[in-house]
Amino acid sequence: VVGQGYVGLPLAMRAVEVGHTVIGFDLDSTRVGRLNKGQSFVEDVENDSLKSALDSGRFFLTDDFGAVGAFDVVVVTVPTPLRESVPDLSFVEAAAKQISSSITPGATVVLESTTYPGTTRELFVPLLEKGSGLVAGVDFFVGYSPERIDPGNRTWTFTTTPKLVSGINERSLEAVSNFYSGLVDKVVPVSNCEEAELSKLLENTFRHVNIALINELAQFAHALNIDIWNTIDAASTKPFGYMRFVPGPGVGGHCLPIDPSYLSWRVSNTLGVPFRFVDLANNVNNRMPEYVVERISLMLNEMKRSVNGSNLLVLGLSYKRNSSDARESPAIDVARSLLRRGANVTAIEPFLSAVPEGMELTLKSQLSPEIVRNADLVVVLTDHDQFDYSMVASHAAAVLDTRNRMPAGANVQRL
Ligand SMILES: NC(=O)c1ccc[n+]([C@@H]2O[C@H](COP(=O)([O-])OP(=O)(O)OC[C@H]3O[C@@H](n4cnc5c(N)ncnc54)[C@H](O)[C@@H]3O)[C@@H](O)[C@H]2O)c1
């Protein structure tokens, strides 16, 4: 498994569990070193399970590709970021070049990284063929299978979530299906790689657009003095034709801030037209942190205070409840903006051990009544389960709750 991140590590662990011998290869030697000591950074992978996988004698982690040798199946789970709003496939290219020389006849190569439709066939396969001197689909098999992992979700895990599988031809599809059938409860074959690539982007774009819709509506509802949360609860009683989405301080992680832009880039680059829904959703969701700052500023104003010089307590910095994942986190954008405006910011974040670079804030892992009392205003940005929200309500001068987690009270405003 090339890449031992949020996607690659759980996949590798599952493959070990079902009896495969697995090499987890990652260029990041610090990450490999920690994992080799049994220290997992992924919530869904317990340290104990990692240790037993390592003890099984069938799981090896390395940062040295020379140590990898030949394989029956290789799965690529490397990052696919944006660079200046353009898809950066350099990690996929580097991984393809690296593995190509080790491909032997009969091997199966799967790309799992999220990417725009066409990547597997147009970019990945030529690199594999060039480096191996073999013919894809004939001498070895290639497919795309998007990852749907939702870190922290106990119901829909790697094993229980249906897995889309595709191949560049029938024989490749068969090889890819056979491999994943042994790992997950249900595989869903898709006609070709492009449909599999696009379906992943459709899933993420659907969420991105719907969250943007509710984020924009939340702002209008507040201005119209209508409670958005009660409104959402009411609409959610409709048993058909409606799906519940809730507002928040913005979108974070990899899936929503980045993946839809892979799709809009492909559309505008190939067809010469903008993907307006994606552009609009980006616009609304990216503005949410500043909207939260505006609301904080208005609440302070009611207390005859300014952001500048106020003591603000921020609950949560990661982008998602009960997670340490702080990539693209809107909570960090809010905190940065408050710092820029001269606030003294203390953040309680039990899942992070260090403050993101360049942030002059005080990071603590534990909440206490004293810390809450010392703040002019508390902002709930990421609603980790371990926070004692009733205690916050009892001791805070004022609270802005962006996640609808606080008990109701005269000192609490919801987004
Ligand atoms: N995190 C999620 O919830 C999630 C869900 C579905 C899909 N995805 C997609 O899966 C892909 C990986 O995401 P992630 O969250 O696991 O990323 P990650 O950053 O956690 O892990 C990727 C790992 O790949 C390593 N790497 C980079 N280039 C390499 C190379 N050439 N050889 C070996 N290792 C290399 C990095 O060091 C890193 O450890 C992305 O395309 C992402 O969009 C992520």
Short mmCIF file of C-alpha atoms and ligand atoms in Angstrom, two decimals:
data_model
loop_
_atom_site.label_atom_id
_atom_site.label_comp_id
_atom_site.label_asym_id
_atom_site.label_seq_id
_atom_site.Cartn_x
_atom_site.Cartn_y
_atom_site.Cartn_z
CA VAL A 1 0.00 0.00 0.00
CA VAL A 2 1.70 3.18 -1.21
CA GLY A 3 0.92 5.99 1.26
CA GLN A 4 0.15 5.24 4.91
CA GLY A 5 -2.27 8.07 5.65
CA TYR A 6 -5.92 8.25 6.65
CA VAL A 7 -6.80 6.05 3.66
CA GLY A 8 -3.76 3.79 3.27
CA LEU A 9 -3.31 2.72 6.89
CA PRO A 10 -6.85 1.40 7.49
CA LEU A 11 -6.71 -0.38 4.13
CA ALA A 12 -3.39 -2.00 4.99
CA MET A 13 -4.69 -3.05 8.42
CA ARG A 14 -7.77 -4.68 6.90
CA ALA A 15 -5.66 -6.51 4.32
CA VAL A 16 -3.47 -7.90 7.12
CA GLU A 17 -6.59 -8.87 9.08
CA VAL A 18 -7.93 -10.99 6.23
CA GLY A 19 -4.60 -12.79 5.82
CA HIS A 20 -2.53 -10.90 3.25
CA THR A 21 1.10 -10.04 3.76
CA VAL A 22 1.24 -6.25 3.48
CA ILE A 23 3.97 -3.70 3.02
CA GLY A 24 2.97 -0.18 3.95
CA PHE A 25 5.27 2.18 2.08
CA ASP A 26 5.41 5.88 2.88
CA LEU A 27 8.01 8.53 2.06
CA ASP A 28 7.45 10.21 5.43
CA SER A 29 10.04 8.54 7.64
CA THR A 30 8.70 10.18 10.83
CA ARG A 31 5.26 8.72 10.17
CA VAL A 32 6.74 5.30 9.37
CA GLY A 33 8.88 5.45 12.54
CA ARG A 34 5.87 6.21 14.74
CA LEU A 35 3.70 3.58 13.11
CA ASN A 36 6.47 1.02 13.51
CA LYS A 37 6.39 1.77 17.26
CA GLY A 38 2.66 1.02 17.27
CA GLN A 39 1.61 4.69 17.46
CA SER A 40 -1.38 5.29 15.22
CA PHE A 41 -2.49 8.81 14.23
CA VAL A 42 -5.76 7.61 12.68
CA GLU A 43 -8.74 7.50 15.07
CA ASP A 44 -10.16 4.36 13.48
CA VAL A 45 -6.91 2.44 13.92
CA GLU A 46 -6.31 1.65 17.59
CA ASN A 47 -2.70 1.37 18.77
CA ASP A 48 -3.42 -2.18 19.95
CA SER A 49 -4.70 -3.28 16.54
CA LEU A 50 -1.67 -1.70 14.90
CA LYS A 51 0.63 -3.52 17.31
CA SER A 52 -1.08 -6.87 16.68
CA ALA A 53 -0.82 -6.32 12.93
CA LEU A 54 2.91 -5.65 13.33
CA ASP A 55 3.27 -8.68 15.64
CA SER A 56 1.51 -10.91 13.12
CA GLY A 57 4.69 -10.91 11.03
CA ARG A 58 2.60 -10.02 7.96
CA PHE A 59 2.71 -6.22 8.19
CA PHE A 60 5.86 -4.29 7.35
CA LEU A 61 6.20 -0.52 7.26
CA THR A 62 9.00 1.13 5.37
CA ASP A 63 10.13 4.43 3.88
CA ASP A 64 12.55 2.63 1.56
CA PHE A 65 11.01 1.52 -1.71
CA GLY A 66 14.03 -0.70 -2.29
CA ALA A 67 12.76 -2.88 0.54
CA VAL A 68 9.36 -3.42 -1.08
CA GLY A 69 10.19 -6.00 -3.77
CA ALA A 70 7.54 -7.65 -5.95
CA PHE A 71 3.82 -7.65 -5.19
CA ASP A 72 0.59 -9.27 -6.38
CA VAL A 73 -1.47 -6.14 -5.71
CA VAL A 74 -0.41 -2.54 -5.15
CA VAL A 75 -2.83 0.16 -4.01
CA VAL A 76 -1.88 3.82 -4.32
CA THR A 77 -3.34 6.14 -1.65
CA VAL A 78 -1.17 9.25 -1.96
CA PRO A 79 -2.36 12.87 -1.57
CA THR A 80 -4.06 14.76 -4.39
CA PRO A 81 -3.94 18.41 -3.27
CA LEU A 82 -4.55 21.62 -5.18
CA ARG A 83 -1.72 23.99 -6.01
CA GLU A 84 -2.96 27.51 -6.73
CA SER A 85 -6.43 26.04 -7.44
CA VAL A 86 -5.03 23.54 -9.95
CA PRO A 87 -4.96 19.75 -9.29
CA ASP A 88 -1.50 18.67 -8.20
CA LEU A 89 -1.03 15.08 -9.33
CA SER A 90 2.71 15.04 -8.68
CA PHE A 91 2.30 12.54 -5.83
CA VAL A 92 0.33 10.15 -8.05
CA GLU A 93 2.90 10.55 -10.83
CA ALA A 94 5.80 9.93 -8.47
CA ALA A 95 4.11 6.85 -7.01
CA ALA A 96 3.32 5.48 -10.48
CA LYS A 97 6.93 5.92 -11.62
CA GLN A 98 8.20 4.33 -8.44
CA ILE A 99 6.05 1.21 -8.56
CA SER A 100 6.24 0.73 -12.35
CA SER A 101 9.67 -0.89 -12.28
CA SER A 102 8.47 -3.51 -9.77
CA ILE A 103 5.35 -4.57 -11.67
CA THR A 104 5.53 -8.22 -12.69
CA PRO A 105 3.19 -10.06 -15.10
CA GLY A 106 -0.17 -10.81 -13.46
CA ALA A 107 0.09 -7.98 -10.90
CA THR A 108 -2.86 -5.69 -10.14
CA VAL A 109 -2.43 -1.94 -9.65
CA VAL A 110 -5.20 0.14 -8.08
CA LEU A 111 -5.42 3.90 -7.69
CA GLU A 112 -7.53 5.05 -4.73
CA SER A 113 -6.54 8.72 -4.49
CA THR A 114 -9.44 11.05 -5.25
CA THR A 115 -8.96 12.67 -8.64
CA TYR A 116 -10.71 14.00 -11.76
CA PRO A 117 -12.14 11.58 -14.32
CA GLY A 118 -9.55 10.43 -16.82
CA THR A 119 -6.58 10.33 -14.44
CA THR A 120 -6.26 6.53 -14.29
CA ARG A 121 -6.39 5.97 -18.03
CA GLU A 122 -4.65 9.11 -19.28
CA LEU A 123 -1.96 9.69 -16.67
CA PHE A 124 -1.52 6.66 -14.41
CA VAL A 125 -1.54 3.83 -16.99
CA PRO A 126 1.02 5.38 -19.41
CA LEU A 127 3.49 5.88 -16.56
CA LEU A 128 3.03 2.28 -15.37
CA GLU A 129 3.49 0.92 -18.91
CA LYS A 130 6.53 3.07 -19.59
CA GLY A 131 8.34 2.03 -16.41
CA SER A 132 7.41 -1.65 -16.57
CA GLY A 133 7.70 -2.27 -20.31
CA LEU A 134 4.47 -4.29 -19.97
CA VAL A 135 1.02 -3.77 -21.47
CA ALA A 136 -1.72 -2.70 -19.06
CA GLY A 137 -4.88 -4.77 -19.23
CA VAL A 138 -2.95 -7.65 -20.84
CA ASP A 139 0.26 -8.31 -18.87
CA PHE A 140 -0.93 -6.63 -15.69
CA PHE A 141 -4.22 -5.15 -14.50
CA VAL A 142 -5.18 -1.63 -13.54
CA GLY A 143 -8.24 -0.14 -11.91
CA TYR A 144 -9.61 2.72 -9.87
CA SER A 145 -11.49 2.30 -6.60
CA PRO A 146 -12.44 5.46 -4.72
CA GLU A 147 -12.13 5.45 -0.95
CA ARG A 148 -15.24 6.46 1.00
CA ILE A 149 -13.75 6.25 4.48
CA ASP A 150 -15.37 8.55 7.05
CA PRO A 151 -12.87 8.75 9.92
CA GLY A 152 -14.60 8.27 13.28
CA ASN A 153 -17.77 6.72 11.81
CA ARG A 154 -18.42 3.50 13.75
CA THR A 155 -21.37 2.33 11.63
CA TRP A 156 -19.97 2.80 8.16
CA THR A 157 -16.43 1.51 8.34
CA PHE A 158 -13.97 0.46 5.66
CA THR A 159 -15.52 -3.03 5.72
CA THR A 160 -19.22 -2.18 5.85
CA THR A 161 -19.24 0.67 3.29
CA PRO A 162 -19.93 -0.62 -0.24
CA LYS A 163 -16.80 -0.21 -2.38
CA LEU A 164 -16.93 0.93 -5.99
CA VAL A 165 -14.47 -0.93 -8.19
CA SER A 166 -13.50 -0.37 -11.81
CA GLY A 167 -10.90 -1.49 -14.33
CA ILE A 168 -9.42 -0.26 -17.58
CA ASN A 169 -10.86 -3.44 -19.20
CA GLU A 170 -12.89 -6.52 -18.19
CA ARG A 171 -9.89 -8.52 -16.97
CA SER A 172 -8.71 -5.59 -14.87
CA LEU A 173 -12.18 -5.13 -13.36
CA GLU A 174 -12.22 -8.81 -12.44
CA ALA A 175 -8.80 -8.60 -10.76
CA VAL A 176 -9.71 -5.45 -8.81
CA SER A 177 -13.11 -6.91 -7.76
CA ASN A 178 -11.49 -10.14 -6.58
CA PHE A 179 -9.03 -8.27 -4.41
CA TYR A 180 -11.61 -6.02 -2.70
CA SER A 181 -14.20 -8.81 -2.32
CA GLY A 182 -11.90 -10.28 0.27
CA LEU A 183 -11.71 -7.00 2.21
CA VAL A 184 -15.18 -5.48 2.24
CA ASP A 185 -18.75 -6.75 2.65
CA LYS A 186 -19.88 -5.50 -0.74
CA VAL A 187 -18.13 -4.47 -3.94
CA VAL A 188 -20.03 -2.56 -6.60
CA PRO A 189 -18.53 -2.92 -10.08
CA VAL A 190 -18.70 0.23 -12.23
CA SER A 191 -18.48 0.14 -16.05
CA ASN A 192 -15.23 2.06 -16.35
CA CYS A 193 -12.62 4.03 -14.41
CA GLU A 194 -14.03 7.40 -15.45
CA GLU A 195 -17.43 6.61 -13.89
CA ALA A 196 -15.73 5.46 -10.68
CA GLU A 197 -13.58 8.61 -10.56
CA LEU A 198 -16.56 10.86 -11.27
CA SER A 199 -18.84 9.12 -8.75
CA LYS A 200 -16.43 9.96 -5.91
CA LEU A 201 -16.41 13.60 -6.99
CA LEU A 202 -20.21 13.58 -7.33
CA GLU A 203 -20.57 12.31 -3.74
CA ASN A 204 -18.31 15.02 -2.36
CA THR A 205 -19.64 17.81 -4.57
CA PHE A 206 -23.20 16.90 -3.54
CA ARG A 207 -22.29 17.41 0.13
CA HIS A 208 -20.28 20.55 -0.59
CA VAL A 209 -23.15 22.19 -2.48
CA ASN A 210 -25.80 21.22 0.09
CA ILE A 211 -23.70 22.45 2.99
CA ALA A 212 -23.19 25.72 1.12
CA LEU A 213 -26.94 26.02 0.62
CA ILE A 214 -27.62 25.62 4.33
CA ASN A 215 -24.70 27.88 5.29
CA GLU A 216 -26.06 30.66 3.12
CA LEU A 217 -29.58 30.09 4.40
CA ALA A 218 -28.31 30.18 8.01
CA GLN A 219 -27.02 33.71 7.42
CA PHE A 220 -30.31 34.89 5.90
CA ALA A 221 -32.36 33.16 8.62
CA HIS A 222 -30.34 34.90 11.32
CA ALA A 223 -30.84 38.28 9.64
CA LEU A 224 -34.59 37.54 9.39
CA ASN A 225 -34.66 36.51 13.05
CA ILE A 226 -35.70 32.92 12.28
CA ASP A 227 -33.97 30.01 14.03
CA ILE A 228 -32.24 27.94 11.33
CA TRP A 229 -31.77 24.88 13.58
CA ASN A 230 -35.47 24.62 14.44
CA THR A 231 -36.23 25.14 10.77
CA ILE A 232 -33.91 22.29 9.75
CA ASP A 233 -35.48 20.01 12.40
CA ALA A 234 -38.90 20.84 11.02
CA ALA A 235 -37.93 20.22 7.38
CA SER A 236 -36.19 16.97 8.38
CA THR A 237 -39.50 15.43 9.47
CA LYS A 238 -40.37 15.04 5.77
CA PRO A 239 -39.77 11.33 5.15
CA PHE A 240 -38.90 11.73 1.45
CA GLY A 241 -37.28 14.23 -0.88
CA TYR A 242 -35.28 16.05 1.79
CA MET A 243 -31.85 15.33 3.24
CA ARG A 244 -30.61 16.93 6.44
CA PHE A 245 -27.51 19.17 6.23
CA VAL A 246 -26.47 21.57 8.96
CA PRO A 247 -24.56 24.86 8.93
CA GLY A 248 -21.15 25.31 10.51
CA PRO A 249 -18.06 27.52 10.52
CA GLY A 250 -17.03 26.28 7.05
CA VAL A 251 -15.76 23.07 5.52
CA GLY A 252 -12.49 21.29 6.23
CA GLY A 253 -10.55 18.09 5.68
CA HIS A 254 -9.66 16.90 2.22
CA CYS A 255 -12.97 15.95 0.68
CA LEU A 256 -14.99 19.15 0.60
CA PRO A 257 -12.52 22.03 0.27
CA ILE A 258 -10.48 20.27 -2.43
CA ASP A 259 -12.20 17.44 -4.30
CA PRO A 260 -15.00 19.45 -5.96
CA SER A 261 -12.34 21.77 -7.38
CA TYR A 262 -10.76 18.77 -9.14
CA LEU A 263 -14.07 18.37 -10.92
CA SER A 264 -14.55 22.04 -11.76
CA TRP A 265 -10.97 22.23 -13.00
CA ARG A 266 -11.55 19.27 -15.31
CA VAL A 267 -14.78 20.78 -16.61
CA SER A 268 -13.36 24.22 -17.29
CA ASN A 269 -10.06 22.88 -18.61
CA THR A 270 -11.63 20.39 -21.01
CA LEU A 271 -14.94 22.02 -21.87
CA GLY A 272 -14.05 25.68 -21.40
CA VAL A 273 -17.02 26.43 -19.13
CA PRO A 274 -17.18 27.07 -15.41
CA PHE A 275 -18.86 24.56 -13.08
CA ARG A 276 -21.04 27.21 -11.45
CA PHE A 277 -22.41 25.14 -8.58
CA VAL A 278 -18.91 24.27 -7.40
CA ASP A 279 -17.70 27.85 -7.74
CA LEU A 280 -20.69 29.14 -5.77
CA ALA A 281 -20.34 26.48 -3.05
CA ASN A 282 -16.63 27.30 -2.68
CA ASN A 283 -17.50 30.95 -2.42
CA VAL A 284 -20.14 30.49 0.30
CA ASN A 285 -18.29 27.86 2.34
CA ASN A 286 -14.94 29.69 2.18
CA ARG A 287 -16.60 32.83 3.52
CA MET A 288 -18.09 31.09 6.58
CA PRO A 289 -15.10 31.62 8.90
CA GLU A 290 -15.32 35.38 8.29
CA TYR A 291 -19.08 35.27 8.93
CA VAL A 292 -18.37 33.62 12.29
CA VAL A 293 -15.85 36.35 13.08
CA GLU A 294 -18.46 38.97 12.18
CA ARG A 295 -20.95 37.35 14.56
CA ILE A 296 -18.31 37.27 17.33
CA SER A 297 -17.58 40.91 16.69
CA LEU A 298 -21.31 41.80 16.92
CA MET A 299 -21.71 39.89 20.19
CA LEU A 300 -18.70 41.69 21.68
CA ASN A 301 -20.12 44.96 20.43
CA GLU A 302 -23.31 44.33 22.41
CA MET A 303 -21.04 44.07 25.48
CA LYS A 304 -19.34 47.36 24.49
CA ARG A 305 -16.15 45.49 23.62
CA SER A 306 -14.02 45.05 20.53
CA VAL A 307 -12.35 41.94 19.16
CA ASN A 308 -9.06 43.78 19.65
CA GLY A 309 -7.93 43.10 23.21
CA SER A 310 -10.72 40.67 24.13
CA ASN A 311 -10.01 37.31 25.70
CA LEU A 312 -11.63 34.75 23.47
CA LEU A 313 -11.90 31.05 24.19
CA VAL A 314 -12.21 28.77 21.18
CA LEU A 315 -13.42 25.19 21.60
CA GLY A 316 -11.97 22.85 18.96
CA LEU A 317 -9.47 23.48 16.16
CA SER A 318 -9.67 20.28 14.13
CA TYR A 319 -12.13 20.31 11.26
CA LYS A 320 -14.29 17.51 12.59
CA ARG A 321 -15.76 16.31 15.89
CA ASN A 322 -13.57 13.85 17.86
CA SER A 323 -10.85 13.95 15.22
CA SER A 324 -7.26 15.20 15.19
CA ASP A 325 -7.47 16.06 11.50
CA ALA A 326 -6.82 19.80 11.21
CA ARG A 327 -6.29 19.92 7.43
CA GLU A 328 -8.03 22.94 5.88
CA SER A 329 -9.87 23.39 9.19
CA PRO A 330 -12.23 26.38 9.20
CA ALA A 331 -11.81 26.56 13.00
CA ILE A 332 -8.17 27.46 12.40
CA ASP A 333 -9.22 30.13 9.90
CA VAL A 334 -11.55 31.65 12.52
CA ALA A 335 -8.81 31.62 15.16
CA ARG A 336 -6.28 33.16 12.75
CA SER A 337 -8.68 35.93 11.83
CA LEU A 338 -9.39 36.71 15.51
CA LEU A 339 -5.65 36.86 16.20
CA ARG A 340 -5.13 39.20 13.24
CA ARG A 341 -7.73 41.51 14.76
CA GLY A 342 -5.84 41.65 18.04
CA ALA A 343 -7.79 39.18 20.21
CA ASN A 344 -6.10 37.09 22.87
CA VAL A 345 -7.11 33.60 21.82
CA THR A 346 -7.01 30.47 23.93
CA ALA A 347 -7.97 27.24 22.18
CA ILE A 348 -8.99 24.00 23.83
CA GLU A 349 -8.12 21.15 21.51
CA PRO A 350 -7.57 17.76 23.13
CA PHE A 351 -6.70 16.12 19.81
CA LEU A 352 -3.78 18.37 18.80
CA SER A 353 -0.44 18.58 20.56
CA ALA A 354 0.92 21.63 18.74
CA VAL A 355 -0.43 24.93 17.50
CA PRO A 356 -0.45 25.27 13.72
CA GLU A 357 2.61 27.16 12.54
CA GLY A 358 2.68 30.93 13.00
CA MET A 359 -0.30 31.10 15.36
CA GLU A 360 0.22 33.10 18.52
CA LEU A 361 -2.47 31.43 20.54
CA THR A 362 -2.51 29.54 23.80
CA LEU A 363 -3.30 25.87 23.23
CA LYS A 364 -4.68 23.79 26.06
CA SER A 365 -6.08 20.29 26.08
CA GLN A 366 -8.43 20.58 29.08
CA LEU A 367 -11.37 22.85 29.77
CA SER A 368 -11.96 24.20 33.27
CA PRO A 369 -14.53 26.58 34.84
CA GLU A 370 -11.70 29.05 35.47
CA ILE A 371 -10.64 29.15 31.82
CA VAL A 372 -14.26 29.67 30.78
CA ARG A 373 -14.77 32.47 33.32
CA ASN A 374 -11.62 34.25 32.11
CA ALA A 375 -13.01 34.58 28.59
CA ASP A 376 -15.10 37.50 27.38
CA LEU A 377 -16.69 35.15 24.90
CA VAL A 378 -16.54 31.42 24.13
CA VAL A 379 -16.89 30.10 20.58
CA VAL A 380 -17.80 26.47 19.94
CA LEU A 381 -16.10 25.69 16.63
CA THR A 382 -15.63 21.91 16.75
CA ASP A 383 -18.00 20.05 19.05
CA HIS A 384 -15.84 17.28 20.51
CA ASP A 385 -17.84 14.94 22.75
CA GLN A 386 -15.47 15.34 25.67
CA PHE A 387 -16.27 19.04 26.22
CA ASP A 388 -18.60 19.68 29.15
CA TYR A 389 -21.12 22.00 27.48
CA SER A 390 -23.31 22.45 30.57
CA MET A 391 -20.29 23.58 32.53
CA VAL A 392 -19.46 26.07 29.76
CA ALA A 393 -23.04 27.37 29.84
CA SER A 394 -22.89 27.85 33.62
CA HIS A 395 -19.62 29.80 33.64
CA ALA A 396 -19.42 31.68 30.32
CA ALA A 397 -20.24 35.37 29.94
CA ALA A 398 -21.36 34.71 26.37
CA VAL A 399 -21.15 31.84 23.90
CA LEU A 400 -21.40 31.66 20.12
CA ASP A 401 -22.25 28.06 19.25
CA THR A 402 -21.57 27.26 15.59
CA ARG A 403 -22.49 23.58 16.02
CA ASN A 404 -25.76 23.62 17.98
CA ARG A 405 -24.20 21.70 20.83
CA MET A 406 -24.81 24.05 23.78
CA PRO A 407 -27.84 23.89 26.06
CA ALA A 408 -30.14 26.88 25.43
CA GLY A 409 -29.50 29.90 27.65
CA ALA A 410 -29.64 33.67 27.67
CA ASN A 411 -25.84 33.80 27.27
CA VAL A 412 -25.83 31.45 24.22
CA GLN A 413 -26.29 32.42 20.57
CA ARG A 414 -26.42 29.82 17.84
CA LEU A 415 -25.04 30.36 14.35
N1 LIG B 1 -8.86 11.34 4.49
C1 LIG B 1 -10.02 10.97 4.00
O1 LIG B 1 -11.00 10.93 4.74
C2 LIG B 1 -10.16 10.55 2.54
C3 LIG B 1 -11.35 9.91 2.16
C4 LIG B 1 -11.48 9.48 0.85
C5 LIG B 1 -10.46 9.71 -0.08
N2 LIG B 1 -9.31 10.35 0.31
C6 LIG B 1 -8.28 10.53 -0.70
O2 LIG B 1 -7.24 9.59 -0.50
C7 LIG B 1 -5.98 10.17 -0.85
C8 LIG B 1 -5.05 10.09 0.35
O3 LIG B 1 -5.63 10.83 1.40
P1 LIG B 1 -5.15 10.69 2.90
O4 LIG B 1 -6.15 11.42 3.71
O5 LIG B 1 -4.86 9.27 3.23
O6 LIG B 1 -3.77 11.51 2.82
P2 LIG B 1 -2.59 11.54 3.89
O7 LIG B 1 -1.85 12.79 3.65
O8 LIG B 1 -3.12 11.22 5.25
O9 LIG B 1 -1.67 10.30 3.46
C9 LIG B 1 -0.99 10.21 2.28
C10 LIG B 1 0.39 9.63 2.56
O10 LIG B 1 1.06 9.39 1.32
C11 LIG B 1 2.44 9.62 1.52
N3 LIG B 1 3.08 9.78 0.23
C12 LIG B 1 3.08 10.84 -0.60
N4 LIG B 1 3.73 10.53 -1.75
C13 LIG B 1 4.16 9.27 -1.63
C14 LIG B 1 4.89 8.40 -2.49
N5 LIG B 1 5.29 8.75 -3.72
N6 LIG B 1 5.19 7.16 -2.04
C15 LIG B 1 4.78 6.77 -0.81
N7 LIG B 1 4.07 7.55 0.05
C16 LIG B 1 3.77 8.77 -0.38
C17 LIG B 1 2.47 10.83 2.42
O11 LIG B 1 3.71 10.92 3.11
C18 LIG B 1 1.30 10.55 3.37
O12 LIG B 1 1.71 9.89 4.54
C19 LIG B 1 -6.27 11.57 -1.32
O13 LIG B 1 -6.42 11.56 -2.70
C20 LIG B 1 -7.61 11.87 -0.67
O14 LIG B 1 -8.36 12.79 -1.42
C21 LIG B 1 -9.15 10.76 1.62
#
